[in-house]
CSV table of C-alpha atoms in Angstrom, one decimal:
chain,number,residue,atom,x,y,z
A,120,MET,CA,45.1,28.8,-13.6
A,121,THR,CA,44.0,25.3,-13.8
A,122,GLU,CA,43.6,23.2,-10.7
A,123,ALA,CA,44.7,19.6,-10.5
A,124,PRO,CA,41.8,17.2,-10.7
A,125,ILE,CA,40.6,15.6,-7.5
A,126,VAL,CA,41.9,12.0,-7.3
A,127,PRO,CA,40.3,9.6,-4.9
A,128,PRO,CA,42.5,7.6,-2.6
A,129,PRO,CA,43.6,4.2,-3.9
A,130,ASN,CA,41.4,2.2,-1.5
A,131,TRP,CA,38.3,4.3,-2.2
A,132,LYS,CA,35.1,2.5,-3.1
A,133,PRO,CA,31.7,4.0,-4.0
A,134,ALA,CA,29.0,3.6,-1.4
A,135,LEU,CA,26.7,0.7,-2.2
A,136,PRO,CA,23.0,1.5,-2.4
A,137,LYS,CA,21.1,0.6,0.7
A,138,ARG,CA,19.3,-2.7,0.3
A,139,GLU,CA,15.7,-3.0,1.4
A,140,THR,CA,14.9,-5.7,3.9
A,141,MET,CA,12.2,-8.2,3.2
A,142,ALA,CA,10.0,-6.8,5.9
A,143,ALA,CA,10.5,-3.2,4.6
A,144,GLY,CA,9.6,-4.4,1.1
A,145,ILE,CA,6.4,-6.0,2.3
A,146,VAL,CA,5.3,-2.9,4.2
A,147,ARG,CA,6.2,-0.6,1.3
A,148,THR,CA,4.2,-2.7,-1.2
A,149,PHE,CA,1.3,-2.9,1.3
A,150,LYS,CA,1.3,0.9,1.6
A,151,GLU,CA,1.4,1.3,-2.2
A,152,ASP,CA,-1.5,-1.1,-2.6
A,153,VAL,CA,-3.6,0.7,0.0
A,154,TRP,CA,-3.0,4.0,-1.7
A,155,ASN,CA,-3.8,2.5,-5.2
A,156,ALA,CA,-7.0,0.9,-3.8
A,157,ASN,CA,-8.0,4.1,-2.2
A,158,GLU,CA,-7.5,6.1,-5.4
A,159,LEU,CA,-9.4,3.5,-7.5
A,160,ILE,CA,-12.3,3.2,-5.1
A,161,ARG,CA,-12.5,6.9,-4.5
A,162,PHE,CA,-12.6,7.7,-8.2
A,163,TRP,CA,-15.2,5.1,-9.2
A,164,ALA,CA,-17.4,5.2,-6.1
A,165,GLY,CA,-21.0,6.3,-6.8
A,166,ARG,CA,-20.8,5.5,-10.5
A,167,ASN,CA,-22.7,2.8,-12.2
A,168,ASP,CA,-20.6,2.6,-15.4
A,169,LYS,CA,-17.5,1.0,-13.8
A,170,PRO,CA,-15.4,-0.7,-16.5
A,171,ASP,CA,-14.3,-4.3,-15.9
A,172,LEU,CA,-10.7,-3.1,-15.6
A,173,ALA,CA,-11.6,-0.9,-12.6
A,174,ARG,CA,-13.7,-3.7,-11.0
A,175,ASN,CA,-11.0,-6.3,-11.5
A,176,GLY,CA,-8.2,-4.0,-10.4
A,177,ALA,CA,-9.9,-3.0,-7.2
A,178,LYS,CA,-10.9,-6.6,-6.5
A,179,TYR,CA,-7.3,-7.7,-6.9
A,180,LEU,CA,-5.9,-4.9,-4.7
A,181,VAL,CA,-8.4,-5.4,-1.8
A,182,ASN,CA,-8.0,-9.2,-1.9
A,183,LYS,CA,-4.2,-8.7,-1.8
A,184,LEU,CA,-4.5,-6.4,1.1
A,185,LEU,CA,-6.7,-8.7,3.1
A,186,GLY,CA,-4.3,-11.6,2.3
A,187,THR,CA,-1.3,-9.7,3.7
A,188,LEU,CA,-2.8,-8.8,7.1
A,189,ASP,CA,-1.7,-12.0,8.9
A,190,GLN,CA,1.9,-11.5,7.6
A,191,LEU,CA,1.9,-7.9,8.8
A,192,ARG,CA,0.5,-9.0,12.2
A,193,SER,CA,3.2,-11.6,12.6
A,194,MET,CA,5.8,-9.0,11.9
A,195,ASN,CA,4.2,-6.7,14.5
A,196,ARG,CA,3.7,-3.9,11.9
A,197,LEU,CA,-0.1,-3.4,12.3
A,198,GLN,CA,-2.1,-2.8,15.4
A,199,ASP,CA,-5.1,-5.1,16.0
A,200,VAL,CA,-7.4,-2.1,15.6
A,201,ARG,CA,-6.1,-1.6,12.0
A,202,ILE,CA,-6.5,-5.3,11.2
A,203,GLN,CA,-10.1,-5.1,12.4
A,204,GLU,CA,-10.7,-2.1,10.3
A,205,PHE,CA,-9.3,-3.9,7.2
A,206,ARG,CA,-11.5,-6.9,8.0
A,207,ALA,CA,-14.5,-4.5,8.3
A,208,LEU,CA,-13.6,-3.2,4.8
A,209,GLY,CA,-13.5,-6.8,3.6
A,210,LEU,CA,-17.0,-7.4,4.9
A,211,VAL,CA,-18.4,-4.2,3.2
A,212,TRP,CA,-16.4,-4.9,0.1
A,213,ASN,CA,-17.9,-8.4,-0.2
A,214,ASP,CA,-15.4,-9.5,-3.0
A,215,GLY,CA,-16.3,-6.5,-5.1
A,216,GLU,CA,-20.0,-7.0,-4.9
A,217,GLY,CA,-20.5,-4.6,-2.0
A,218,SER,CA,-21.1,-0.8,-2.1
A,219,TRP,CA,-18.1,1.1,-3.4
A,220,THR,CA,-19.6,4.2,-1.8
A,221,GLU,CA,-19.6,2.6,1.6
A,222,CYS,CA,-16.0,1.4,1.1
A,223,LYS,CA,-14.8,4.8,0.2
A,224,PRO,CA,-14.6,6.3,3.7
A,225,LEU,CA,-13.2,3.1,5.1
A,226,ILE,CA,-10.3,2.8,2.7
A,227,ALA,CA,-9.6,6.6,2.9
A,228,LYS,CA,-9.3,6.3,6.7
A,229,LEU,CA,-7.0,3.2,6.4
A,230,ASN,CA,-5.0,5.0,3.7
A,231,ALA,CA,-4.4,7.9,6.1
A,232,HIS,CA,-3.2,5.6,8.9
A,233,MET,CA,-1.0,3.5,6.6
A,234,MET,CA,1.0,6.5,5.4
A,235,ASP,CA,2.4,6.7,9.0
A,236,LEU,CA,3.4,3.0,9.0
A,237,GLU,CA,7.2,2.6,9.2
A,238,PRO,CA,8.9,0.0,7.1
């Protein structure tokens, strides 16, 4: 026995994919950048033979994170405590010239907090 194929009603339209809001996109990108910076710093901390690619990548990510803080604050997405922690990371980071080993626990702590951040 063969069954008749299922035919959708004539006014049926497929569901459109849910579009991400601008604020949700900023938060998602911020969380991804925190995670990437954490992985990069965690991997290369304590090593003297860091390649330029790792140095430039980490410098780019941390500077991007620090530049996004005011935008997240204005959107009420980050608590003032987290912003102060990011600024402390920026001081220790010192534009890539600071100690990666000292930055490692700071970025790890921030990464753990950022994973709970809702878009």
